[in-house]
Amino acid sequence: MATRPTFTSKTAWAALDVESGEDTDEEVLDETPASQPESASESSAKPTKSALRKQKALARQEKRQQEKLARAAAKAQAAAAAKGATAADVKAPPQPVTRDQPEPESSIPVAQEPEKVEEPETLPVEELVQQVSEYAAPKPANGAAHPLQEANGSASQPPAPEPVVAPPEPPKYDAPPPPEPKPVASIPSEKEALATRRNDIENPPEEKQQHQQLEQEQAEKAKKKSSFLTRTLWTFIMIGGFITLLLMGHAYMIVLVMLCQTLVYREVTALFSLKRKDAGQGNARGRDPWSKTLNWYFFAVTNYFLYGESIIYYFKHVVFSNAQLTPFATNHRFVSFTLYLIGFVGFVLSLKRGYLKQQFGLFCWVHMTLLLIVVSSHFIVNNILEGLIWFWVPASLVICNDVFAYVWGITLGRTPLIKLSPKKTVEGFIGAFFSTIVFGLLWGTYFMRFDYMICPMRDLGVTAWSGQLQCTPNPVFVWRDWQMPTPLSVFLSTLIGHQVTTIPYAPYQLHLLVLSCFASLVAPFGGFFASGFKRAFDIKDFGHSIPGHGGMTDRMDCQFLMGVFTYVYYSSLIRDNHVTVGSILQTIVSGLTLTEQLELMADLKRYLESQGVTVRL
């Protein structure tokens, strides 16, 4: 058994731990197949871009370590050849059978960059280290002959390798085997690594972030534009439908109010659902079957009471003159309270042990919703029956204020107004205030000219085209002349060029100023209240019944507050209280006995006959 030179093994393994110091930027960028061989599986793997970004640092570190190992192995081979190793002791590495070894351009065959040749298979670092160790062995293990290699340090061309039938067995050395490098999940190829680095140089991460932010801003602008167009389109649709129903008559407006209050009631009560929280997480949550039933029962009873009151008050001449409707009118409140008691008893009977706390919460929730929504709708219906102008103009003021606040807020809005509604701005609030006052004066003054708008409702069959509605107008709609002070009269006469002593006005215009101020300063707080309500339940909108606007509650939040104020303001300061046939008839039917009613009829007949009126009974 031939002995092996000790210097070859020692030099080869010691060279693996030597830092060459030649790891420059050019070597990192100019990687070649000779300095970093790749296996067939590694060359065929195509990592994704996300994997490249995540493993960039690890890939660079592993690549540099492999290059160092390859250069150290090449130096060990060159040192062994320079110290006089014979051709028999040096063994050429096994090469592919049908491929030709590319010819290096410098004196060191392994360290130089060969020309790029398509190689389907290259050797990994572990096999290269074993081959370098085998070069120092005095005799191959399988006895195969290998070509000689010149070791004089000059540039020499290695002979073409002979075909290898079987891979050589590694010689048995006394020294321990070198540690195997840790496998890398996926190492990018040379072209992909260079392309990635070049892309990082051309497009730094900061520019990528700026580009992404720019794309996000453009997408957000496009979304806002689409939302604005949808919102504007449905605003005109709602306004057009509103005007159409207004022209069709009072009955259609009452139906519209009832529909709106029903949708709002459904959206608000849907926020409170009865759920039973069981002790175990695996148990399913049950639902109280009486929850929705009781919700709508109390809703129906409340509407029966409120709308019955309105019918009795505004249609006394019809109700008390009909013998069939008289029991309804005289016993309406007792019947309403009886129906409420039935609902109350049904609620108590529906109480269950697992739902008690939430059922009482639902009971309070329903009554609060009835007070804020159904009672408010009742006042709005009374405004319609007092005259369409008391419903149409206040509702228009709220819509105008909402639209102008949106427009001024988009164009000039910079300062947030209230935390409950971050999109509301001080600029939009102030701009909408002045815009609503101007709009209210012009809008109300125009509609006060029509009897169809200012006359109280006496017949539900009247429309805007029938022309049958006539009445004595309320004194606030009668034009008057205001006598100006002398200095002001002289100033205006000089300014205009002719004598001016009076200014025509209608008291309704002063009331319009009050309504406009309320619609601009107080009514928006109904919207703020709804915003706080939505934040409490962590929702964006109450529903999706109106595209671009959310639910009906999102549009009616200010209208309820405005309607209640209008009714209270009108009934306290504007309503012309006088005796009507209906009120007298109500007193006769409800306050006089049958004998007294007959006596009244005889006295009234004698009075009319004394006036020359023939009465036939």
XYZ file of C-alpha atoms in Angstrom:
617
model
C 0.000 0.000 0.000
C 1.525 3.235 -1.141
C 2.135 5.906 1.393
C 0.694 9.337 0.849
C 2.554 12.602 1.307
C 1.540 14.319 4.474
C 1.833 17.854 3.095
C -0.938 17.388 0.564
C -3.614 16.517 3.086
C -2.496 19.129 5.540
C -2.289 21.868 2.961
C -5.644 21.005 1.423
C -7.609 21.024 4.684
C -5.757 23.982 6.149
C -6.484 25.994 3.048
C -10.212 25.644 3.618
C -10.029 27.836 6.721
C -7.825 30.553 5.247
C -9.425 33.926 4.523
C -8.110 34.981 1.134
C -9.213 38.624 1.433
C -10.042 38.734 -2.241
C -13.807 38.948 -1.837
C -14.328 42.218 -3.704
C -17.502 43.735 -5.114
C -16.539 42.709 -8.611
C -16.291 39.088 -7.567
C -19.663 39.246 -5.889
C -21.265 40.681 -9.001
C -19.299 38.639 -11.554
C -20.191 35.159 -10.432
C -19.368 32.289 -12.771
C -20.167 28.606 -12.902
C -16.488 27.820 -12.132
C -16.484 29.746 -8.871
C -19.907 28.446 -7.758
C -20.996 25.143 -9.278
C -24.667 24.363 -9.178
C -26.499 21.067 -9.160
C -29.169 20.144 -11.661
C -31.949 20.581 -9.137
C -30.697 23.985 -8.018
C -30.347 25.300 -11.557
C -33.803 24.122 -12.514
C -35.491 25.670 -9.433
C -37.102 29.024 -10.124
C -37.781 30.822 -6.858
C -40.453 33.461 -6.720
C -39.806 37.173 -6.246
C -41.076 37.122 -2.688
C -38.637 34.274 -1.866
C -35.793 36.261 -3.439
C -36.527 39.267 -1.275
C -36.796 37.224 1.910
C -33.650 35.117 1.259
C -31.521 37.806 -0.352
C -29.212 38.276 2.608
C -28.890 34.548 3.295
C -28.210 33.784 -0.381
C -25.428 36.368 -0.578
C -23.746 35.016 2.545
C -23.881 31.425 1.328
C -22.648 32.415 -2.122
C -19.636 34.243 -0.684
C -18.811 31.275 1.548
C -18.913 28.925 -1.427
C -16.683 31.214 -3.464
C -14.158 31.306 -0.629
C -14.141 27.516 -0.410
C -13.640 27.213 -4.176
C -10.756 29.698 -4.192
C -9.135 27.982 -1.234
C -9.387 24.619 -2.971
C -7.840 26.061 -6.124
C -4.945 27.524 -4.120
C -4.405 24.167 -2.452
C -4.218 22.486 -5.830
C -1.821 25.091 -7.195
C 0.390 24.799 -4.091
C 0.504 21.015 -4.402
C 1.479 21.264 -8.063
C 4.138 23.902 -7.356
C 5.908 21.744 -4.733
C 6.616 19.035 -7.292
C 3.695 16.725 -7.231
C 4.056 14.119 -9.921
C 1.542 13.564 -12.634
C 0.560 10.228 -11.140
C -0.241 11.793 -7.788
C -2.508 14.385 -9.236
C -5.882 13.207 -10.246
C -8.172 15.180 -12.504
C -11.739 15.679 -11.287
C -14.429 13.576 -12.880
C -16.161 15.340 -15.735
C -19.387 14.653 -17.599
C -19.106 11.920 -20.158
C -20.417 13.725 -23.210
C -19.431 17.286 -22.362
C -16.167 19.051 -23.068
C -14.422 20.992 -20.322
C -14.307 24.696 -21.128
C -10.856 26.111 -21.495
C -9.898 28.688 -18.880
C -8.326 31.975 -19.878
C -5.767 32.357 -17.031
C -3.146 30.259 -15.343
C -5.420 28.944 -12.557
C -7.993 26.667 -14.149
C -10.560 26.664 -11.337
C -10.415 30.281 -10.211
C -10.766 31.858 -13.648
C -14.018 32.573 -15.390
C -14.606 30.333 -18.381
C -16.744 31.339 -21.254
C -20.380 30.561 -20.706
C -21.179 27.119 -22.035
C -24.509 25.483 -21.564
C -23.896 22.848 -18.903
C -26.872 20.852 -17.764
C -25.042 19.543 -14.743
C -22.361 21.074 -12.461
C -20.735 19.855 -9.305
C -21.661 21.129 -5.844
C -19.125 22.418 -3.350
C -18.936 19.152 -1.359
C -17.809 17.134 -4.400
C -15.315 19.841 -5.360
C -13.708 19.656 -1.911
C -13.483 15.879 -2.148
C -11.897 16.115 -5.567
C -9.345 18.613 -4.338
C -8.459 16.209 -1.551
C -8.182 13.405 -4.067
C -5.688 15.416 -6.095
C -3.204 15.084 -3.263
C -3.536 11.275 -3.013
C -0.519 9.321 -4.360
C -2.686 6.716 -6.117
C -6.350 6.616 -7.111
C -8.558 4.156 -5.308
C -9.794 2.420 -8.445
C -6.431 2.385 -10.222
C -7.635 4.283 -13.253
C -5.098 6.310 -15.149
C -5.510 10.073 -15.428
C -3.771 12.632 -17.601
C -0.876 14.621 -16.208
C -1.125 18.274 -15.274
C 1.667 20.780 -15.470
C 2.511 22.500 -12.187
C 5.185 25.025 -13.134
C 2.998 27.981 -12.275
C 2.691 29.151 -15.879
C -0.429 29.277 -17.958
C -1.038 25.744 -19.150
C -3.877 24.126 -20.960
C -5.157 20.955 -19.255
C -5.646 17.988 -21.556
C -9.106 16.857 -22.447
C -10.514 14.598 -19.757
C -11.016 10.935 -20.448
C -14.406 9.360 -20.049
C -15.081 8.137 -16.562
C -17.019 4.929 -16.191
C -17.675 5.151 -12.452
C -17.070 7.913 -9.914
C -13.880 7.389 -7.912
C -14.115 6.352 -4.321
C -12.798 8.946 -1.890
C -9.487 7.915 -0.250
C -9.424 7.139 3.416
C -7.634 9.868 5.311
C -6.768 10.090 8.929
C -7.989 13.670 9.114
C -11.704 14.199 9.856
C -13.941 15.070 6.895
C -14.704 18.746 6.358
C -18.015 20.053 7.711
C -20.717 20.098 5.134
C -22.221 23.528 4.427
C -25.807 24.034 5.484
C -28.283 23.519 2.663
C -30.095 26.550 1.399
C -33.815 26.338 0.799
C -33.544 27.972 -2.610
C -30.486 29.737 -4.007
C -31.187 31.981 -6.979
C -29.255 31.440 -10.160
C -26.618 33.862 -11.329
C -28.854 35.597 -13.865
C -31.721 36.003 -11.398
C -29.404 37.278 -8.658
C -27.834 39.824 -11.016
C -31.283 40.887 -12.241
C -32.494 41.264 -8.661
C -29.497 43.372 -7.669
C -29.766 45.479 -10.771
C -33.484 46.012 -10.042
C -32.664 47.021 -6.453
C -30.080 49.495 -7.727
C -32.385 50.972 -10.361
C -35.478 50.947 -8.113
C -34.532 51.462 -4.459
C -37.020 50.366 -1.767
C -37.826 54.011 -1.006
C -38.936 54.600 -4.584
C -41.016 51.416 -4.487
C -42.791 52.620 -1.364
C -43.431 56.000 -2.938
C -44.765 54.290 -6.053
C -47.079 52.119 -3.958
C -48.295 55.139 -1.996
C -48.968 56.968 -5.261
C -50.986 54.027 -6.567
C -52.972 53.868 -3.330
C -53.724 57.597 -3.521
C -54.871 57.270 -7.121
C -57.085 54.304 -6.224
C -58.559 56.250 -3.293
C -59.253 59.260 -5.531
C -60.969 57.035 -8.073
C -63.063 55.471 -5.308
C -64.063 58.889 -3.964
C -64.994 60.051 -7.452
C -67.167 56.988 -8.036
C -68.803 57.440 -4.628
C -69.446 61.113 -5.370
C -71.111 60.317 -8.709
C -73.267 57.574 -7.164
C -74.229 59.812 -4.257
C -75.116 62.706 -6.559
C -77.159 60.507 -8.890
C -79.252 59.042 -6.093
C -79.667 62.478 -4.527
C -81.378 63.714 -7.680
C -83.416 60.495 -7.864
C -84.689 60.998 -4.318
C -85.425 64.664 -4.905
C -87.312 63.830 -8.114
C -89.373 61.159 -6.365
C -90.027 63.543 -3.487
C -91.385 66.244 -5.820
C -93.528 63.726 -7.717
C -95.221 62.480 -4.545
C -95.670 66.065 -3.403
C -97.640 66.888 -6.534
C -99.757 63.742 -6.233
C -101.304 64.908 -2.978
C -101.217 64.849 0.801
C -102.097 61.164 1.074
C -99.005 60.125 -0.871
C -96.784 62.265 1.314
C -98.245 60.623 4.424
C -97.556 57.195 2.918
C -93.970 58.281 2.180
C -93.442 59.334 5.800
C -94.864 56.052 7.064
C -92.592 54.088 4.732
C -89.524 56.025 5.861
C -90.333 55.568 9.544
C -90.843 51.827 9.002
C -87.433 51.429 7.350
C -85.744 53.504 10.046
C -87.430 51.521 12.811
C -86.323 48.240 11.224
C -82.705 49.417 10.859
C -82.445 50.694 14.429
C -84.115 47.740 16.151
C -81.987 45.326 14.107
C -78.934 46.583 16.030
C -80.266 44.977 19.199
C -80.634 41.214 18.879
C -81.404 38.805 21.657
C -78.585 36.288 22.099
C -78.186 33.872 24.942
C -74.597 33.422 26.077
C -74.215 29.816 27.215
C -71.559 28.762 29.665
C -69.762 26.508 27.194
C -68.238 27.836 23.998
C -69.408 24.793 22.064
C -73.080 25.444 22.760
C -74.913 27.283 20.027
C -76.453 30.642 20.774
C -80.209 30.645 20.737
C -82.535 33.441 19.658
C -85.689 34.547 21.415
C -88.573 33.875 18.990
C -90.649 36.709 20.532
C -88.128 39.480 19.896
C -89.227 40.559 16.406
C -92.879 39.872 17.146
C -92.925 42.226 20.128
C -90.926 44.848 18.196
C -93.480 45.125 15.447
C -96.476 44.738 17.748
C -95.515 47.822 19.778
C -94.753 49.634 16.507
C -98.258 48.906 15.165
C -100.000 49.897 18.433
C -98.091 53.185 18.637
C -98.966 54.086 15.047
C -102.613 53.231 15.646
C -102.757 55.602 18.590
C -100.843 58.508 17.005
C -102.410 58.433 13.545
C -105.846 57.939 15.073
C -105.335 61.124 17.067
C -104.386 62.998 13.887
C -107.413 61.726 11.976
C -109.787 62.649 14.767
C -108.325 66.137 15.131
C -108.042 67.102 11.458
C -111.147 65.295 10.148
C -113.706 66.039 12.875
C -116.330 67.018 10.356
C -116.071 63.563 8.778
C -115.583 61.384 11.839
C -118.274 62.889 14.081
C -120.812 63.202 11.315
C -120.676 59.456 10.585
C -122.451 57.225 13.083
C -120.158 54.299 12.265
C -116.963 56.255 12.953
C -118.233 57.963 16.094
C -117.492 54.981 18.415
C -113.970 54.886 17.048
C -113.468 58.584 17.764
C -114.942 58.541 21.264
C -113.178 55.346 22.417
C -109.898 55.667 20.530
C -107.602 56.273 23.492
C -109.109 53.503 25.602
C -108.713 51.020 22.748
C -105.098 52.096 22.206
C -104.211 51.649 25.870
C -105.859 48.217 25.914
C -103.763 47.114 22.953
C -100.624 48.331 24.700
C -101.529 46.332 27.820
C -101.860 43.205 25.685
C -98.326 43.726 24.401
C -97.061 44.347 27.910
C -98.600 41.111 29.212
C -97.219 39.226 26.217
C -93.746 40.586 26.961
C -93.903 39.442 30.592
C -95.086 35.978 29.549
C -92.238 35.668 27.049
C -89.527 36.200 29.679
C -87.053 33.326 29.855
C -84.318 32.604 32.314
C -81.512 32.669 29.778
C -82.679 35.913 28.186
C -83.876 38.080 31.087
C -81.265 40.832 30.989
C -81.354 41.183 27.231
C -85.154 41.009 27.041
C -85.511 43.948 29.413
C -82.852 45.726 27.388
C -84.931 45.095 24.268
C -88.030 46.449 26.012
C -86.248 49.729 26.787
C -84.669 49.818 23.338
C -88.035 49.488 21.599
C -89.654 52.255 23.654
C -86.742 54.619 23.028
C -86.955 53.940 19.287
C -90.711 54.530 19.309
C -90.232 57.850 21.077
C -87.497 59.126 18.761
C -88.835 57.821 15.449
C -92.553 57.070 15.506
C -93.566 60.067 17.637
C -91.403 62.335 15.488
C -93.052 60.934 12.359
C -96.444 61.700 13.904
C -95.499 65.381 14.186
C -94.266 65.382 10.587
C -97.640 64.007 9.436
C -99.364 66.784 11.378
C -97.219 69.307 9.506
C -98.461 67.832 6.218
C -102.085 68.140 7.329
C -101.546 71.759 8.433
C -100.250 72.593 4.958
C -97.654 71.042 2.665
C -95.442 74.088 2.969
C -94.771 73.263 6.626
C -93.375 69.919 5.562
C -91.854 70.670 2.178
C -89.834 73.779 3.048
C -88.280 72.501 6.347
C -87.346 69.198 4.682
C -85.817 71.136 1.769
C -83.777 73.248 4.196
C -82.253 70.139 5.760
C -81.420 68.692 2.339
C -79.938 72.011 1.218
C -77.806 72.279 4.347
C -76.553 68.725 3.899
C -75.642 69.296 0.247
C -73.904 72.633 0.825
C -72.007 71.286 3.831
C -70.729 68.472 1.608
C -69.741 70.878 -1.191
C -68.060 73.454 1.051
C -66.356 70.717 3.029
C -64.806 69.174 -0.090
C -63.664 72.493 -1.558
C -62.518 74.422 1.536
C -62.739 71.995 4.453
C -59.577 71.803 6.558
C -60.593 72.057 10.233
C -62.463 69.124 11.837
C -65.736 70.143 13.449
C -66.556 67.297 15.836
C -64.858 64.027 16.719
C -68.041 62.000 16.356
C -68.088 62.807 12.633
C -64.512 63.286 11.342
C -65.624 64.241 7.823
C -67.526 67.312 9.059
C -65.480 70.505 8.899
C -65.878 74.007 10.333
C -65.633 75.526 6.853
C -68.420 73.300 5.557
C -70.584 74.048 8.601
C -70.232 77.843 8.251
C -70.599 77.839 4.469
C -73.746 75.712 4.693
C -75.210 78.116 7.286
C -75.143 81.172 5.005
C -76.109 79.150 1.938
C -79.131 77.682 3.706
C -80.379 81.110 4.858
C -80.279 82.511 1.312
C -81.846 79.362 -0.112
C -84.584 79.307 2.546
C -85.706 82.890 1.873
C -85.923 82.355 -1.870
C -87.426 78.848 -1.691
C -90.100 79.623 0.914
C -91.118 82.925 -0.683
C -91.731 81.159 -3.996
C -93.953 78.365 -2.630
C -96.037 80.605 -0.360
C -97.857 81.901 -3.422
C -99.755 78.616 -4.008
C -102.931 77.692 -2.142
C -102.096 74.028 -2.676
C -99.052 74.505 -0.430
C -100.417 76.751 2.327
C -103.994 75.486 2.865
C -104.702 72.921 5.591
C -105.801 69.489 4.438
C -109.551 68.850 4.369
C -109.836 66.355 1.526
C -107.267 63.594 0.916
C -108.244 63.330 -2.761
C -106.897 66.767 -3.745
C -103.823 66.931 -6.029
C -101.729 69.724 -7.485
C -103.634 69.507 -10.801
C -107.176 69.425 -9.374
C -107.208 73.075 -8.305
C -109.982 72.472 -5.752
C -108.063 73.405 -2.622
C -108.931 76.944 -1.575
C -108.888 78.551 1.834
C -108.421 81.758 3.730
C -104.633 82.012 4.038
C -102.937 82.206 7.368
C -102.036 85.828 8.240
C -98.316 85.013 8.025
C -98.673 84.543 4.251
C -100.300 87.952 3.679
C -97.976 90.605 2.252
C -97.515 93.798 4.246
C -95.587 97.052 3.848
C -92.883 98.072 6.237
C -92.560 101.820 6.710
C -88.893 102.699 6.534
C -87.298 105.383 8.712
C -86.770 108.713 6.997
C -82.926 108.587 6.807
C -83.051 105.095 5.300
C -85.771 106.151 2.871
C -83.724 109.142 1.714
C -80.604 107.029 1.271
C -82.352 104.346 -0.755
C -84.256 106.906 -2.836
C -80.994 108.631 -3.730
C -79.305 105.314 -4.484
C -82.098 103.913 -6.656
C -83.239 107.150 -8.311
C -86.907 107.171 -7.308
C -88.878 107.627 -4.126
C -88.866 104.565 -1.795
C -90.713 104.752 1.506
C -91.911 101.197 2.181
C -90.605 97.677 1.703
C -93.058 94.803 1.084
C -92.612 91.710 3.190
C -94.501 88.711 4.533
C -94.233 87.588 8.157
C -93.556 84.092 6.854
C -90.151 85.330 5.649
C -89.163 86.113 9.223
C -90.200 82.616 10.208
C -88.102 81.293 7.333
C -85.033 82.894 8.909
C -85.734 81.032 12.157
C -86.297 77.726 10.356
C -83.140 78.194 8.279
C -81.028 78.901 11.348
C -82.372 75.833 13.092
C -81.755 73.658 10.008
C -78.150 74.914 9.859
C -77.151 75.081 13.524
C -79.250 72.521 15.438
C -80.580 69.945 12.966
C -77.047 68.719 12.036
C -76.671 67.533 15.621
C -79.255 64.898 14.792
C -76.687 63.600 12.320
C -73.940 63.817 14.936
C -76.166 61.853 17.292
C -76.569 59.167 14.621
C -72.780 59.146 14.046
C -72.171 58.520 17.731
C -74.813 55.821 17.591
C -72.975 54.086 14.750
C -69.637 54.362 16.520
C -71.155 52.768 19.617
C -72.108 49.736 17.502
C -68.987 49.891 15.291
C -70.872 50.177 12.008
C -70.355 52.479 9.033
C -73.989 52.838 7.949
C -77.334 51.766 9.358
C -78.130 49.919 6.139
C -77.667 49.825 2.369
C -81.144 50.680 1.141
C -79.958 53.836 -0.692
C -76.794 53.458 -2.856
C -74.178 56.031 -1.949
C -76.129 57.203 1.118
C -76.297 54.119 3.328
C -79.574 53.335 5.045
C -82.746 55.357 5.459
C -81.682 56.314 8.983
C -78.553 57.993 7.596
C -80.764 60.329 5.556
C -83.609 60.874 8.028
C -81.559 61.520 11.177
C -81.828 65.317 10.807
C -85.338 65.278 9.346
C -86.925 63.901 12.517
C -85.449 66.660 14.657
C -86.402 69.304 12.114
C -89.978 68.002 11.827
C -90.575 68.074 15.582
C -89.219 71.622 15.865
C -91.377 72.814 12.977
C -94.539 71.399 14.540
C -93.811 72.881 17.967
C -92.863 76.256 16.445
C -95.944 76.333 14.205
C -98.446 75.231 16.853
C -97.063 77.711 19.395
C -96.468 80.853 17.308
C -98.113 80.574 13.902
C -101.271 78.438 14.051
C -104.466 80.474 13.696
C -106.738 79.037 16.374
C -110.381 79.665 15.580
C -113.678 77.841 15.985
C -114.451 75.377 13.222
C -117.479 73.279 12.364
C -115.551 70.194 13.296
C -114.634 71.492 16.737
C -118.270 72.482 17.459
C -119.507 69.147 16.188
C -116.982 67.376 18.406
C -118.285 69.295 21.419
C -121.916 68.485 20.562
C -121.340 64.773 20.044
C -119.036 64.217 22.998
C -120.592 66.719 25.458
C -124.364 66.710 24.883
C -126.934 64.015 25.419
C -129.376 62.965 22.710
C -132.169 65.138 24.179
C -129.874 68.149 24.329
C -128.766 67.534 20.732
C -132.410 67.511 19.553
C -133.119 70.688 21.487
C -130.090 72.294 19.882
C -131.336 71.283 16.435
C -134.749 72.874 17.069
C -133.189 76.096 18.317
C -130.852 76.240 15.343
C -133.763 75.677 12.941
C -135.755 78.549 14.420
C -132.725 80.819 14.160
C -132.157 80.017 10.524
C -135.819 80.500 9.649
C -135.754 83.901 11.308
C -132.908 84.774 8.972
C -134.986 83.818 5.946
C -133.400 80.424 5.409
C -135.751 77.550 4.783
C -134.723 74.419 6.698
C -136.273 71.066 5.888
C -135.663 68.314 8.421
